Backbone as a ProteinNet text record, in pm:
[ID]
protein_1_A
[PRIMARY]
MTCNIGKVDRIIRIVLGVALLGWGIMNGNIIADVVGGVLLFTAIIGWCPPYALFGINTGCNPKKD
[TERTIARY]
10280.7	10202	10066.9	10041	9913.7	9830.8	9704.9	9613.4	9643.9	9653.7	9673	9579.3	9477.6	9381.9	9242.1	9172.1	9037.5	8929.6	8806.3	8692.1	8670.5	8669.2	8646.5	8758.5	8881.8	8998.4	8987.3	8943.9	8928.5	8822.6	8709.3	8603.2	8651.8	8722.4	8774.9	8872.3	8959.6	9058.1	8988.5	8883.6	8810.9	8745.5	8677.4	8608.8	8710.9	8817.3	8920.4	8990.8	9017.7	9084.7	9004.3	8875.2	8788.5	8776.1	8761.3	8749.3	8877.5	8992.3	9118.7	9141.7	9108.2	9123.3	9033.8	8908.2	8816	8861.7	8901.7	8947.1	9074.3	9164.7	9288.4	9269.1	9176.1	9148.4	9084.2	8988.9	8919.4	9011.1	9109.9	9198.6	9337	9361.8	9492.2	9603.2	9570.2	9667.2	9718.9	9839	9896.4	9922	9956.2	9984.6	9858.5	9746.5	9619.1	9582	9610.8	9583.4	9667.1	9792.8	9882.8	9839.7	9815.1	9775.7	9640.4	9545.3	9416.7	9433	9518.9	9543.6	9607.4	9700.6	9765.2	9663.1	9578.2	9475	9381.2	9339.2	9251.2	9322.2	9445.3	9522	9539.1	9577.8	9594.9	9463	9354	9222.5	9182.3	9213.3	9176.4	9256.5	9388.1	9469.8	9468	9425.6	9414.9	9546.8	9648.7	9780.2	9842.6	9896.5	9958.6	10103.8	10200.8	10341	10381.4	10339.6	10376.2	10315	10193.5	10135.4	10219.6	10267.1	10349.9	10483	10539.7	10666	10658.4	10545.7	10529.6	10447.4	10410.9	10338	10194.1	10132.3	9995.1	9900.5	9793.3	9690.8	9555.8	9475.1	9348.5	9224.5	9244	9124.3	9126.9	9221.3	9226.6	9279.1	9235.3	9284.1	9428.3	9519.3	9657.1	9667.9	9755.5	9777.3	9865.4	9826.1	9904	9991.9	10118.7	10212.5	10201.6
6169.7	6290.7	6251.9	6300.9	6274.6	6402.3	6384.5	6497.3	6580.2	6713.5	6800.5	6922.2	6917.5	7027.2	6969.9	7028.6	6983.8	7041.3	7002	7038.7	7189.3	7255.3	7399.3	7473.1	7431.2	7492.5	7478.3	7361.7	7339.4	7432.8	7446.7	7533.6	7678.8	7723.7	7861.9	7878.4	7781.7	7789.9	7791.1	7712.8	7709.4	7843.6	7898.6	8028.1	8137.7	8147.3	8248.3	8226.4	8101.1	8069.6	8110.4	8077.5	8114.4	8266.2	8335.1	8479.4	8545.3	8498.7	8556.3	8527.8	8408	8376.2	8465.3	8479	8564.9	8708.7	8761.1	8900.8	8918.5	8822.7	8831.9	8826.9	8741.8	8733.6	8862.3	8914.7	9038.2	9158.9	9161.8	9278.7	9254.2	9137.8	9107.2	9097.6	9053.6	9045.3	8900.3	8876.6	8741.4	8689.1	8776.7	8732.5	8678.2	8745.7	8697.6	8563	8547.8	8420.3	8307.5	8333.3	8230.3	8192	8291.6	8264.6	8188.8	8233.6	8165.6	8021.7	8000	7866.1	7777.2	7829	7750	7715.5	7808.5	7779.6	7669.6	7677.8	7574.9	7438.7	7438.8	7314.4	7247.2	7323.8	7267.3	7218	7286.8	7242.6	7110.9	7096.4	6973.4	6854.2	6871.2	6756.3	6734.6	6835.7	6818.9	6825.4	6880.8	6887.3	7022.3	7085.3	7216	7206.1	7237.5	7226.4	7307.5	7435.3	7507.2	7445	7390.6	7322.7	7202.6	7126.1	7008.8	7051	7159.5	7207.8	7244.3	7305.3	7346.9	7249.6	7135.6	7032.3	7068.7	7150.4	7190.9	7092.3	7054.1	6966.1	7022.4	7065.7	7133.9	7044.8	6915.5	6835.2	6696.4	6660.6	6524.9	6431.5	6308.5	6211.1	6173.1	6189.3	6150.8	5999.3	5952.9	5810.4	5760.4	5646.5	5588.6	5478.1	5478.3	5378.1	5249
12713.8	12724.6	12786	12904.6	12970.7	12978.5	12999.9	13009.5	13133.3	13119	13235.7	13230	13143	13131.2	13158.8	13253.2	13289.8	13198.2	13224.9	13140.8	13138.2	13252.6	13258.4	13187.4	13209.9	13145.6	12993.8	12946.9	12801.4	12743.3	12812.1	12763.9	12753.6	12856	12854.6	12738.5	12719.3	12609.6	12471.6	12456.9	12329	12301.9	12402.4	12383.8	12352.6	12430.6	12404.9	12271.2	12240.3	12113.6	11992.1	11992.7	11882.1	11871.8	11988.2	11987.8	11933.8	11979.5	11931.3	11783.4	11740.3	11596.9	11512.4	11552.9	11479.8	11475.5	11590.8	11598.3	11515.9	11527.4	11450.9	11301.3	11256.1	11113.8	11062.9	11139.2	11097.6	11096.5	11186.4	11197.7	11140.4	11085.4	11028.3	11130.8	11251.2	11359.5	11371.3	11324.9	11321.6	11464.3	11556.9	11694.8	11759.5	11739.9	11794.5	11731.3	11602.7	11534.3	11593	11617.5	11670.8	11813.4	11896.7	12034.6	12036	11956.5	11947.8	11899.2	11800.2	11751.9	11854.9	11929.1	12036.9	12143.9	12181.9	12282.6	12234	12110	12054.2	12047.2	12004.8	11994	12130.2	12230.8	12365	12422.3	12390.2	12437.3	12372	12244.6	12171.9	12221.1	12238.2	12279.6	12429.8	12507.5	12653.4	12727.5	12665.3	12729.3	12701.8	12807.2	12796.8	12842.2	12756.5	12794.3	12917.7	12932.8	13054	13179.4	13170.8	13285.4	13321.6	13221.8	13246.8	13312.6	13263.5	13316.6	13464.5	13502.8	13643.2	13727.2	13672.2	13747.1	13778.4	13692	13714.6	13646.1	13717.1	13661.6	13704.3	13607.1	13640	13634.2	13640.3	13650.2	13593.5	13508.8	13456.4	13564.7	13558.1	13654.5	13620.5	13715.7	13687.6	13676.9	13586.7	13573.1	13685.7	13742.3	13850.2	13793.7	13836.3	13787	13866
[MASK]
+++++++++++++++++++++++++++++++++++++++++++++++++++++++++++++++++

């Protein structure tokens, strides 16, 4: 598992994740909580499964073999 999320992408994911988690908790919306949690988790670990599936890399340096 290599990094495929850049700095700007991580910041956006953190902001949206916190906003969705807060909104979901205040309104009792479990879907918003799950989506917000996934956004925060992917921002923290720096890897996004759909990005890996489609070969997207938004800023991390790819490892050279």
